[in-house]
PDB file of C-alpha atoms and ligand atoms in Angstrom:
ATOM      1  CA  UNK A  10      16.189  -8.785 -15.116  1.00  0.00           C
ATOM      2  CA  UNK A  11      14.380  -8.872 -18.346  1.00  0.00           C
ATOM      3  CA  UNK A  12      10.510  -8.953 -19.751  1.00  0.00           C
ATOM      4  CA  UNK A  13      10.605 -12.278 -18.881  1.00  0.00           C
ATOM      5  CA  UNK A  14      11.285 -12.499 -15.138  1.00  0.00           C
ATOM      6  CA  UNK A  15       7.642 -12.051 -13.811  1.00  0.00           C
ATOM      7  CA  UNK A  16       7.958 -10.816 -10.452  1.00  0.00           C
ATOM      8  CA  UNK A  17       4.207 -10.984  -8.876  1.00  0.00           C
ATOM      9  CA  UNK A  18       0.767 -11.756 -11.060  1.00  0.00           C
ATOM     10  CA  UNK A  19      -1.991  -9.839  -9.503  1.00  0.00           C
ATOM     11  CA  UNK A  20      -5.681 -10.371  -9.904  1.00  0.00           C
ATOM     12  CA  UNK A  21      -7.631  -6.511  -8.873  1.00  0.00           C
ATOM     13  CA  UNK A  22     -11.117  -6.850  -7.997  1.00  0.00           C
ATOM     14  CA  UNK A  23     -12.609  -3.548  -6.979  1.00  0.00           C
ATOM     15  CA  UNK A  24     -15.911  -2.259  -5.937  1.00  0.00           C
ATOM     16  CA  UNK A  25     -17.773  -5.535  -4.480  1.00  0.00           C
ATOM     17  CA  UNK A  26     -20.115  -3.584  -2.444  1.00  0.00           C
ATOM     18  CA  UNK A  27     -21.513  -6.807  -0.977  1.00  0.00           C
ATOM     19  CA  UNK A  28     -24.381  -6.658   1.909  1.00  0.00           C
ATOM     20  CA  UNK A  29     -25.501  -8.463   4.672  1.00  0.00           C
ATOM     21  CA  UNK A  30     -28.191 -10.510   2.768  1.00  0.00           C
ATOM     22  CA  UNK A  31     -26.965 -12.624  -0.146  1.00  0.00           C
ATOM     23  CA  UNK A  32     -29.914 -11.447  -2.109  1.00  0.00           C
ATOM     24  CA  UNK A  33     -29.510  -7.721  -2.115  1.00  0.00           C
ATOM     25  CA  UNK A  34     -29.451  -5.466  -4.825  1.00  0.00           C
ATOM     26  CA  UNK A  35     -27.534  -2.393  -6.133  1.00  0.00           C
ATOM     27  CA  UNK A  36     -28.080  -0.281  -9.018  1.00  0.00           C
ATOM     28  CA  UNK A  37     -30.037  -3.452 -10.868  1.00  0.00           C
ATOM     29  CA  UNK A  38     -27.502  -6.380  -9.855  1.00  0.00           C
ATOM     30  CA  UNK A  39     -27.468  -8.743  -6.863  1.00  0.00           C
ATOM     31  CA  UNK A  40     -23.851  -8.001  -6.126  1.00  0.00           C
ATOM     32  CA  UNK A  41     -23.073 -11.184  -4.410  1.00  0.00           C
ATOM     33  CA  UNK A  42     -24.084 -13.121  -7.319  1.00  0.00           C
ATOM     34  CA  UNK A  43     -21.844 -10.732  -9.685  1.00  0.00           C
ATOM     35  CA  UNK A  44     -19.053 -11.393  -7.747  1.00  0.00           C
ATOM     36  CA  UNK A  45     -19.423 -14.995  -7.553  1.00  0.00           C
ATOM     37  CA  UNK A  46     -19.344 -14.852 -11.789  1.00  0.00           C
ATOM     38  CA  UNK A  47     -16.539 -12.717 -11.789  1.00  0.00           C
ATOM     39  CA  UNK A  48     -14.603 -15.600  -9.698  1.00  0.00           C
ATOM     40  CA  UNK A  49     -16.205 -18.414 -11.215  1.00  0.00           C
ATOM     41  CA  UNK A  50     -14.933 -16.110 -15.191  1.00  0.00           C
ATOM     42  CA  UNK A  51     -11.584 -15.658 -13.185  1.00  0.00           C
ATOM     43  CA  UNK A  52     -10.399 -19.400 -12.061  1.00  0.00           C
ATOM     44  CA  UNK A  53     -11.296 -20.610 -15.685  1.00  0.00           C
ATOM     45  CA  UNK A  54      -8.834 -17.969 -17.233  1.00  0.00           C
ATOM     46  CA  UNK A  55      -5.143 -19.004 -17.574  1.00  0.00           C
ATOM     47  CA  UNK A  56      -3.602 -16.686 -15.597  1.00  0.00           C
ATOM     48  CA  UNK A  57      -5.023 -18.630 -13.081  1.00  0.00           C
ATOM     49  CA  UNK A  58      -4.126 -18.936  -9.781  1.00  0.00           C
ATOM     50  CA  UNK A  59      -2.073 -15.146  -9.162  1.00  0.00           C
ATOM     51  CA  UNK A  60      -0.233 -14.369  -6.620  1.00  0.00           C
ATOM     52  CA  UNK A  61      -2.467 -12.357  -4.542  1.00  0.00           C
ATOM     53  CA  UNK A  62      -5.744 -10.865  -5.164  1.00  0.00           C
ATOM     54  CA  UNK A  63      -5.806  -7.020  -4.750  1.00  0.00           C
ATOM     55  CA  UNK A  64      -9.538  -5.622  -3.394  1.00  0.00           C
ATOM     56  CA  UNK A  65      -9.333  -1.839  -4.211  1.00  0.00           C
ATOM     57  CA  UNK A  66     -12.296  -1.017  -1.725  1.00  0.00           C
ATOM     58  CA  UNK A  67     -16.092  -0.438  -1.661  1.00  0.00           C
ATOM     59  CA  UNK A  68     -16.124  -3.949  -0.273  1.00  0.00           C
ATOM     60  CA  UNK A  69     -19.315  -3.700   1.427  1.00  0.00           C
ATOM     61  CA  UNK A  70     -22.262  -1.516   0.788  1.00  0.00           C
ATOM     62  CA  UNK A  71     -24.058  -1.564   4.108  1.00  0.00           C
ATOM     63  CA  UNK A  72     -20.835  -1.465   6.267  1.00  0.00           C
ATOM     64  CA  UNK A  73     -22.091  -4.348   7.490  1.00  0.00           C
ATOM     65  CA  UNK A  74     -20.089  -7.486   9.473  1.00  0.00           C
ATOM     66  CA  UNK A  75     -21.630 -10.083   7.596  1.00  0.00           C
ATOM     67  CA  UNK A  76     -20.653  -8.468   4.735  1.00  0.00           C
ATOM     68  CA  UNK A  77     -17.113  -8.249   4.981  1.00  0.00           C
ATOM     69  CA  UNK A  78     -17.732 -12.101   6.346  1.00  0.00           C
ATOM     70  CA  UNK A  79     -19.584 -13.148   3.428  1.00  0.00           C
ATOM     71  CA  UNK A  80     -16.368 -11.060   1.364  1.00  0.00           C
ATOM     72  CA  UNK A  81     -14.038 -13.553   3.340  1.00  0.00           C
ATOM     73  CA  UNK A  82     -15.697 -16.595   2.730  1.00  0.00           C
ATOM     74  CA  UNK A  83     -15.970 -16.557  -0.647  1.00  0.00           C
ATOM     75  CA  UNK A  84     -12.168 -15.738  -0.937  1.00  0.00           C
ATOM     76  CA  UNK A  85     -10.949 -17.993   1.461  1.00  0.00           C
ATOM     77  CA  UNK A  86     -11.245 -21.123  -0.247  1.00  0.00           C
ATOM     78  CA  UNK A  87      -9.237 -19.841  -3.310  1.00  0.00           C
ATOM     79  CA  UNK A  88      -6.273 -20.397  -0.886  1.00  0.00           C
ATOM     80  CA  UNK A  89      -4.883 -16.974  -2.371  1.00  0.00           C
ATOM     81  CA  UNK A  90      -3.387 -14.071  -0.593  1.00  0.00           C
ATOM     82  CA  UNK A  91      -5.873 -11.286  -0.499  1.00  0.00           C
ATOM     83  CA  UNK A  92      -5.123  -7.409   0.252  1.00  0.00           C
ATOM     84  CA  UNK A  93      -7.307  -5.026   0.702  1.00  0.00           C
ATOM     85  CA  UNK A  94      -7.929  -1.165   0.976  1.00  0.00           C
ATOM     86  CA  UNK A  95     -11.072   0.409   2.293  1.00  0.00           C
ATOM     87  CA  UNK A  96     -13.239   2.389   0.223  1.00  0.00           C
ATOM     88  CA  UNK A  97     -15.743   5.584   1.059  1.00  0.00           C
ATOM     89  CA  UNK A  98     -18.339   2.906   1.375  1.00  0.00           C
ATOM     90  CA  UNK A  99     -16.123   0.513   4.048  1.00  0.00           C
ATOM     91  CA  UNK A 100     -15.998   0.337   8.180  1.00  0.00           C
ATOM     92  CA  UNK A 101     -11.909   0.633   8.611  1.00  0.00           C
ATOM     93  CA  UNK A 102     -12.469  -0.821  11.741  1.00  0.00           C
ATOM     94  CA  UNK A 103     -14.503  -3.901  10.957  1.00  0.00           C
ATOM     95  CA  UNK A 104     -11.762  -4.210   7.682  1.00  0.00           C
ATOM     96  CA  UNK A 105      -9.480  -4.908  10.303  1.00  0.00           C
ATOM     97  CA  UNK A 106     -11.393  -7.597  12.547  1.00  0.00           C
ATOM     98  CA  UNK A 107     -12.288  -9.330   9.517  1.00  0.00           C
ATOM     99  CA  UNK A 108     -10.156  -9.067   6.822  1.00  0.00           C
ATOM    100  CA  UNK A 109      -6.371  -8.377   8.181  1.00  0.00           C
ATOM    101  CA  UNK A 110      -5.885 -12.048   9.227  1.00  0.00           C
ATOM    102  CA  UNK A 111      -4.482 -15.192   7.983  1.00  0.00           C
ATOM    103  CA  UNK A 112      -4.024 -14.876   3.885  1.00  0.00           C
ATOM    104  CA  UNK A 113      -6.284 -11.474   4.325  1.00  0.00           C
ATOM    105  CA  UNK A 114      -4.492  -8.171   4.503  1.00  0.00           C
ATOM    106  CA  UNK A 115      -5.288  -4.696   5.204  1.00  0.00           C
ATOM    107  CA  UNK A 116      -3.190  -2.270   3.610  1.00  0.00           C
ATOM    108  CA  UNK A 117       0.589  -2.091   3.794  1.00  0.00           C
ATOM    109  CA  UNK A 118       3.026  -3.151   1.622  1.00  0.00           C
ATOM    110  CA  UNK A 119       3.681  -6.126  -0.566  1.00  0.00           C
ATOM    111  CA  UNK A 120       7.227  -7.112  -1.840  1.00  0.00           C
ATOM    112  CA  UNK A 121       8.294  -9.455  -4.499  1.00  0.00           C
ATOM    113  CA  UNK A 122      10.533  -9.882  -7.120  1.00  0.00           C
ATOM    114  CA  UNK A 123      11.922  -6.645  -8.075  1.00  0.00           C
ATOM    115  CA  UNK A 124       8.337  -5.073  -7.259  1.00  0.00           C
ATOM    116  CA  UNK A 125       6.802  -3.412  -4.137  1.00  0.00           C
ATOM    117  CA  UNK A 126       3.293  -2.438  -4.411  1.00  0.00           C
ATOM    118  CA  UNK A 127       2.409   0.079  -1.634  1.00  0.00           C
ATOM    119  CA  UNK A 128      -1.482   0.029  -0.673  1.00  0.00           C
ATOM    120  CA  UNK A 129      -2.722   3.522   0.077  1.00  0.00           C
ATOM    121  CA  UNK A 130      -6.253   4.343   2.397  1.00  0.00           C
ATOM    122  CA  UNK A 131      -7.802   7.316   0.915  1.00  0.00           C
ATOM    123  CA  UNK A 132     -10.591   6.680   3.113  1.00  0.00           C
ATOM    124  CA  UNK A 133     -12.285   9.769   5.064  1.00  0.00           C
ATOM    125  CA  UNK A 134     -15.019   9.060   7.571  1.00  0.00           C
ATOM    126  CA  UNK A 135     -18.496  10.653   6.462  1.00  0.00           C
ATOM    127  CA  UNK A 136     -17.163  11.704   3.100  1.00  0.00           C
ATOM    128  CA  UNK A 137     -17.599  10.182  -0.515  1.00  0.00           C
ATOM    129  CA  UNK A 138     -14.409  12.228  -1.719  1.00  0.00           C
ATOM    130  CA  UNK A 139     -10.918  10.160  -1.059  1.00  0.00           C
ATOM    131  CA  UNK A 140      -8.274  12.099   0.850  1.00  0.00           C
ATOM    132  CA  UNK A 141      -4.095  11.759   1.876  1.00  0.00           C
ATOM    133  CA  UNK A 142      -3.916  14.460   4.266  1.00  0.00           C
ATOM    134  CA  UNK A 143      -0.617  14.735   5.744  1.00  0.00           C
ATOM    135  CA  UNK A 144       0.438  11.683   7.805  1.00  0.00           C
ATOM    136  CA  UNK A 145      -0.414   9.353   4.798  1.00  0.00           C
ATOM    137  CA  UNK A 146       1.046  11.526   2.631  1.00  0.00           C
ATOM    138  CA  UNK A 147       4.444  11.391   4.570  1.00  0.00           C
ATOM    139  CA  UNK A 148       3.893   7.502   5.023  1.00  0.00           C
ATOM    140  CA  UNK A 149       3.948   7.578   0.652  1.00  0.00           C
ATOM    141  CA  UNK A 150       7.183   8.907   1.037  1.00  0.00           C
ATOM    142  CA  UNK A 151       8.730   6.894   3.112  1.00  0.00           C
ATOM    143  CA  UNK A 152       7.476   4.115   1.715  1.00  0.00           C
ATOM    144  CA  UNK A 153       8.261   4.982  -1.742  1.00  0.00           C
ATOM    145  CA  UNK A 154      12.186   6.276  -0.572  1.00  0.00           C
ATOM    146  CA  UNK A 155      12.551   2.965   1.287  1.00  0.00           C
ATOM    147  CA  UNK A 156      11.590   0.968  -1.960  1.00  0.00           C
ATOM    148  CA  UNK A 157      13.971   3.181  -3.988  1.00  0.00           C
ATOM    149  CA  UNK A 158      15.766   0.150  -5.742  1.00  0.00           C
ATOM    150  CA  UNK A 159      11.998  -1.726  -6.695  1.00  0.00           C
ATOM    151  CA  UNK A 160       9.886  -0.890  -9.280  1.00  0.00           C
ATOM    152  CA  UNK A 161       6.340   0.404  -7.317  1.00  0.00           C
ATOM    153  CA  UNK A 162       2.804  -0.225  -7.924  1.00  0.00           C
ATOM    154  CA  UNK A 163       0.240   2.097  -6.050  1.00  0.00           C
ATOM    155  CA  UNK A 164      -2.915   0.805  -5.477  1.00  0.00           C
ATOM    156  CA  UNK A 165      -5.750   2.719  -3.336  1.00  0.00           C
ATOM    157  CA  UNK A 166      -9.874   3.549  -3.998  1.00  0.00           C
ATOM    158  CA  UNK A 167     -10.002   6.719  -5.361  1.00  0.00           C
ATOM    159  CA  UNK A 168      -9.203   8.251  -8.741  1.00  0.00           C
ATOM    160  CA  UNK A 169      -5.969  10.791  -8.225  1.00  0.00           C
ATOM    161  CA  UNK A 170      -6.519  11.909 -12.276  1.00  0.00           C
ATOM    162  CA  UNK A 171     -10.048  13.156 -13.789  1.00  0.00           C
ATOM    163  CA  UNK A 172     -12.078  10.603 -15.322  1.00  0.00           C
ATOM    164  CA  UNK A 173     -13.811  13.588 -16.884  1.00  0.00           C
ATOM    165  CA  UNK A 174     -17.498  12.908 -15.045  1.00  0.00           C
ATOM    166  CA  UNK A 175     -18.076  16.104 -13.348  1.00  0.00           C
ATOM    167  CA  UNK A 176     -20.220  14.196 -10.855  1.00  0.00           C
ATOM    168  CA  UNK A 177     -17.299  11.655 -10.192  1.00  0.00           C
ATOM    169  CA  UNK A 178     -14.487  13.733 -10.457  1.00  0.00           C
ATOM    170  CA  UNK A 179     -16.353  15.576  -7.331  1.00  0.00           C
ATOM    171  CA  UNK A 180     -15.679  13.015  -5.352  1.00  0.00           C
ATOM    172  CA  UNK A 181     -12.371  11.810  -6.538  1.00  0.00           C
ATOM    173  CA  UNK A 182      -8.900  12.307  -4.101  1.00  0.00           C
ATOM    174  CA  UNK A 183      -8.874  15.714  -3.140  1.00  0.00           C
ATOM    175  CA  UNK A 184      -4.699  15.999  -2.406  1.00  0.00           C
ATOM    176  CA  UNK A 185      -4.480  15.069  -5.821  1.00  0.00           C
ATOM    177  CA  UNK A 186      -1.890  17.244  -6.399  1.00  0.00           C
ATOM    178  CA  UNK A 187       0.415  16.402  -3.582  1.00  0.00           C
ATOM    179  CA  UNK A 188      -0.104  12.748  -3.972  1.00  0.00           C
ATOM    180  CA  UNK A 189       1.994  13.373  -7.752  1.00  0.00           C
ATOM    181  CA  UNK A 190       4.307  15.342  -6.445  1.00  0.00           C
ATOM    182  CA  UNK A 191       5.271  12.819  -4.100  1.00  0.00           C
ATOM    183  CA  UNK A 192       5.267  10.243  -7.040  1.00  0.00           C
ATOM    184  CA  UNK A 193       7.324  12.921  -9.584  1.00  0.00           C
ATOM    185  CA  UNK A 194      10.282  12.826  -7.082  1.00  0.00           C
ATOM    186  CA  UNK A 195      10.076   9.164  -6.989  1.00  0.00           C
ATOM    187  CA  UNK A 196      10.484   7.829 -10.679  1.00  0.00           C
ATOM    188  CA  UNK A 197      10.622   3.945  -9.178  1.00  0.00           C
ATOM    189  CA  UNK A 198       6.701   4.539  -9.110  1.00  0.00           C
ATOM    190  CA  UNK A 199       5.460   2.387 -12.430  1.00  0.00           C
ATOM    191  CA  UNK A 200       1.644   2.704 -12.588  1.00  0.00           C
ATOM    192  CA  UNK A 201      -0.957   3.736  -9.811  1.00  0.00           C
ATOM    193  CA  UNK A 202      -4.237   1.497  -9.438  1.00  0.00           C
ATOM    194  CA  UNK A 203      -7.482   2.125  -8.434  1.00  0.00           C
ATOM    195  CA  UNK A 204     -11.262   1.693  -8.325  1.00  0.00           C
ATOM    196  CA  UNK A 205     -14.245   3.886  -6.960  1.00  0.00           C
ATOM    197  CA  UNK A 206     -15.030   4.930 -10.519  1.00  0.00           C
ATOM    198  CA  UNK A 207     -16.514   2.128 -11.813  1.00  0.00           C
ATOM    199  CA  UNK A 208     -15.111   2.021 -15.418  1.00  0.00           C
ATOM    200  CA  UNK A 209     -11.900   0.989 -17.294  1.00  0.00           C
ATOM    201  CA  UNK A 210      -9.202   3.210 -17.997  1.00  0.00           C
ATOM    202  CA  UNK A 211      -5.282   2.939 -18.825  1.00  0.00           C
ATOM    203  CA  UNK A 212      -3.083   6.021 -19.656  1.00  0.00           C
ATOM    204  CA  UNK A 213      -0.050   6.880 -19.022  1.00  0.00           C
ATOM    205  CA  UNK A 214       0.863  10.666 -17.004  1.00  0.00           C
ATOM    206  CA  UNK A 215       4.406  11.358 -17.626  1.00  0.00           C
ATOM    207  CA  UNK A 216       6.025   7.748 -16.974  1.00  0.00           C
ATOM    208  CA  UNK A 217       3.302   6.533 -14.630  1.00  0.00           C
ATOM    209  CA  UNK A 218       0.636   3.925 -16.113  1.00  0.00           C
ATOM    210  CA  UNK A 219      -2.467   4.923 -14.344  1.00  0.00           C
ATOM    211  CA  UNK A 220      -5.004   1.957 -14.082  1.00  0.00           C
ATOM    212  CA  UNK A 221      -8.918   2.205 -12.780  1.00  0.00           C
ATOM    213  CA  UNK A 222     -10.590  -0.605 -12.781  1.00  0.00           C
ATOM    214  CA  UNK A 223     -14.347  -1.940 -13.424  1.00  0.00           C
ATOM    215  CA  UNK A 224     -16.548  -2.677  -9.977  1.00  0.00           C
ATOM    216  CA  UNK A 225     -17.179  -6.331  -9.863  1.00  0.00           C
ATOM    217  CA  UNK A 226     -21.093  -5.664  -9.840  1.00  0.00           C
ATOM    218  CA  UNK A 227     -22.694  -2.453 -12.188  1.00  0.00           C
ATOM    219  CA  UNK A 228     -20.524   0.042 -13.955  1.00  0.00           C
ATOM    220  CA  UNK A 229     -20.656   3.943 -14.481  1.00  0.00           C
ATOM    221  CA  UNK A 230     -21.199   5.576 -18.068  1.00  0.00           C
ATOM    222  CA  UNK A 231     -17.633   6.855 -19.056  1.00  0.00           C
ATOM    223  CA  UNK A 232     -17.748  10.529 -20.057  1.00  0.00           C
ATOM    224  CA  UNK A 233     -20.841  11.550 -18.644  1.00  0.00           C
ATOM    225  CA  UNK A 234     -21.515  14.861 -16.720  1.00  0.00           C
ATOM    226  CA  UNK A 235     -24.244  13.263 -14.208  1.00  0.00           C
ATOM    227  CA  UNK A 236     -24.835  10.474 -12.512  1.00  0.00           C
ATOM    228  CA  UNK A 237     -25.486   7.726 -15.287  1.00  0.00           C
ATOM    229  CA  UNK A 238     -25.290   3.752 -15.470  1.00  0.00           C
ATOM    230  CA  UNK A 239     -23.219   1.730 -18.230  1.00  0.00           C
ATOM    231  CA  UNK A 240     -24.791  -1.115 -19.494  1.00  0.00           C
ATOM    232  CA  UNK A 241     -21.342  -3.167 -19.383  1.00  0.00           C
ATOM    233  CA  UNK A 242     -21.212  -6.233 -17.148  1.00  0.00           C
ATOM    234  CA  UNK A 243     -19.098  -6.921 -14.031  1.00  0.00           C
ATOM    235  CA  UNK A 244     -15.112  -6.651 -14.727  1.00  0.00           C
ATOM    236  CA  UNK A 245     -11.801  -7.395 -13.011  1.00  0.00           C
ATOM    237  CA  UNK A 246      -8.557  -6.823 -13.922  1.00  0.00           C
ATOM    238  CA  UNK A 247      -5.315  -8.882 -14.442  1.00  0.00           C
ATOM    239  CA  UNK A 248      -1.978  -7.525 -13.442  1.00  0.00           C
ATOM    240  CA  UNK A 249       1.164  -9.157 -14.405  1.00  0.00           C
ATOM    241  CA  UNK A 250       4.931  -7.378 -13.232  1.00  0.00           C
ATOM    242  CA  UNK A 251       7.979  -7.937 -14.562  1.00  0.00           C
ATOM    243  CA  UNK A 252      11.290  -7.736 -13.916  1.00  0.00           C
ATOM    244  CA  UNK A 253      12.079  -4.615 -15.821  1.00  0.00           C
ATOM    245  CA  UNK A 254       9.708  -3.141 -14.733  1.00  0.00           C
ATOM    246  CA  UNK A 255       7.205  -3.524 -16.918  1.00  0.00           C
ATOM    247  CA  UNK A 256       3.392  -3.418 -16.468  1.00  0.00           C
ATOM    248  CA  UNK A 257       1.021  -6.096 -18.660  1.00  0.00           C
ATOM    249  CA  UNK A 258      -2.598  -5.616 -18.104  1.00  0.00           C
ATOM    250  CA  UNK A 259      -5.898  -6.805 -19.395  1.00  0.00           C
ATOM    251  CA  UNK A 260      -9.772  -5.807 -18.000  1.00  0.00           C
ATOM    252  CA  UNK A 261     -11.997  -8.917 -18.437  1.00  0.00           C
ATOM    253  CA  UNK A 262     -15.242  -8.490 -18.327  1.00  0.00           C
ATOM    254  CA  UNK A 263     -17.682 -11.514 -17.584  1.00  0.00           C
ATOM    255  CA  UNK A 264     -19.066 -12.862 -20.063  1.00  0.00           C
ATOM    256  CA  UNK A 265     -22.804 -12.692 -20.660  1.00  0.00           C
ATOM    257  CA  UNK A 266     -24.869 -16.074 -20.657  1.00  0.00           C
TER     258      UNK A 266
HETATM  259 FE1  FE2 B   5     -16.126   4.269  -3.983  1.00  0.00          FE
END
């Protein structure tokens, strides 16, 4: 396998937190109409059509059904795999009347090429914190020891490093620490994805790329101790891996008009 060989292109959208009304509002945007630019941005970009879309959670705001049915119908008709992962925001149990059906999936696992990407819940009912806990925590490692000869992607909601907002690193995953131990004795693990924090980051801890990704409606101030709002416009991010198990990776964000 080389550079070359790409194994599965992935476009991440994260953070739609869509209601039950087309025209509602969050934090200064009408988040169905954000997400409809970010799509619109998307299918004009060459790395058009992917493989699968990945949802990293906060899909709905209002944990309502028509939400998650207004999610699906505006996905559908790209004729694209989607997978999803619940957020703090999300119903589990609508997520999995309405979107774990068809070309919609809920979690799991996705194999391809030489890759696996392993969706992870960090969902806990009631909370805005993301937590493992023990059964999941087990189901990472068998997961991650059954992949052993494929390079890995993680993908779940919340942050598992400090984005270094006291305010958002309060509610970031709390088994932090477990979930890297699990990942240290598993060095097939090539970058870990998520959303919840509303902003762009890519670093690397030890030889894991660690990717958040922008919401596709309003973003949060980088850096900053409280509760603030960026003034940068809806984002998504494209995911391309290869063979050798390589990570390329680019945040767009939508261009103002
Ligand atoms: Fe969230």
């Amino acid at each position: 396998m080389t550079r070359k060989d790409l194994s599965l292109s992935i476009l991440q959208i994260s953070d739609t937190h869509l209601h039950a009304a087309a025209d509602s509002r969050m934090r200064g945007v009408t988040t169905y109409a954000t997400l409809l630019a970010v799509l619109e941005q998307a299918k004009r970009d060459p790395r058009w059509p992917v493989d699968v879309i990945l949802a990293t959670g906060d899909i709905v705001q209002d944990e309502s059904r028509a939400g998650y049915e207004r999610f699906r119908s505006v996905l559908e008709p790209l004729g694209v795999p989607v997978y999803s992962i619940p957020g703090n925001h999300d119903d589990p149990n609508l997520m999995s009347e309405i979107l774990a059906s068809g070309s919609f999936h809920l979690g799991g696992e996705l194999r391809q090429g030489s890759w696996s990407v392993v969706l992870l819940s960090t969902f806990l009912a009631g909370e805005d914190a993301g937590g493992l806990g023990p059964a999941r925590l087990q189901g990472l490692r068998n997961a991650l020891s059954a992949h052993a000869g494929q390079h890995v992607l993680v993908a779940m909601h919340h942050h598992p490093l400090p984005m270094g907002s006291a305010w958002l690193d309060g509610v970031a995953l709390r088994d932090a620490a477990a979930f890297w131990s699990i990942l240290d004795a598993h060095p097939n693990v090539r970058g870990v994805v998520c959303g919840h924090v509303h902003q762009a980051a890519d670093r690397m801890r030890n030889n894991v790329r660690f990717m958040s990704t922008p919401s596709t409606c309003a973003q949060f101030l980088p850096g900053n101790e409280f509760f603030a709002l960026d003034d940068r416009p809806p984002g998504m991010r494209w995911i391309k891996l290869f063979g050798d198990g390589s990570i390329e990776t680019e945040v767009r964000w939508v261009a103002r008009t």
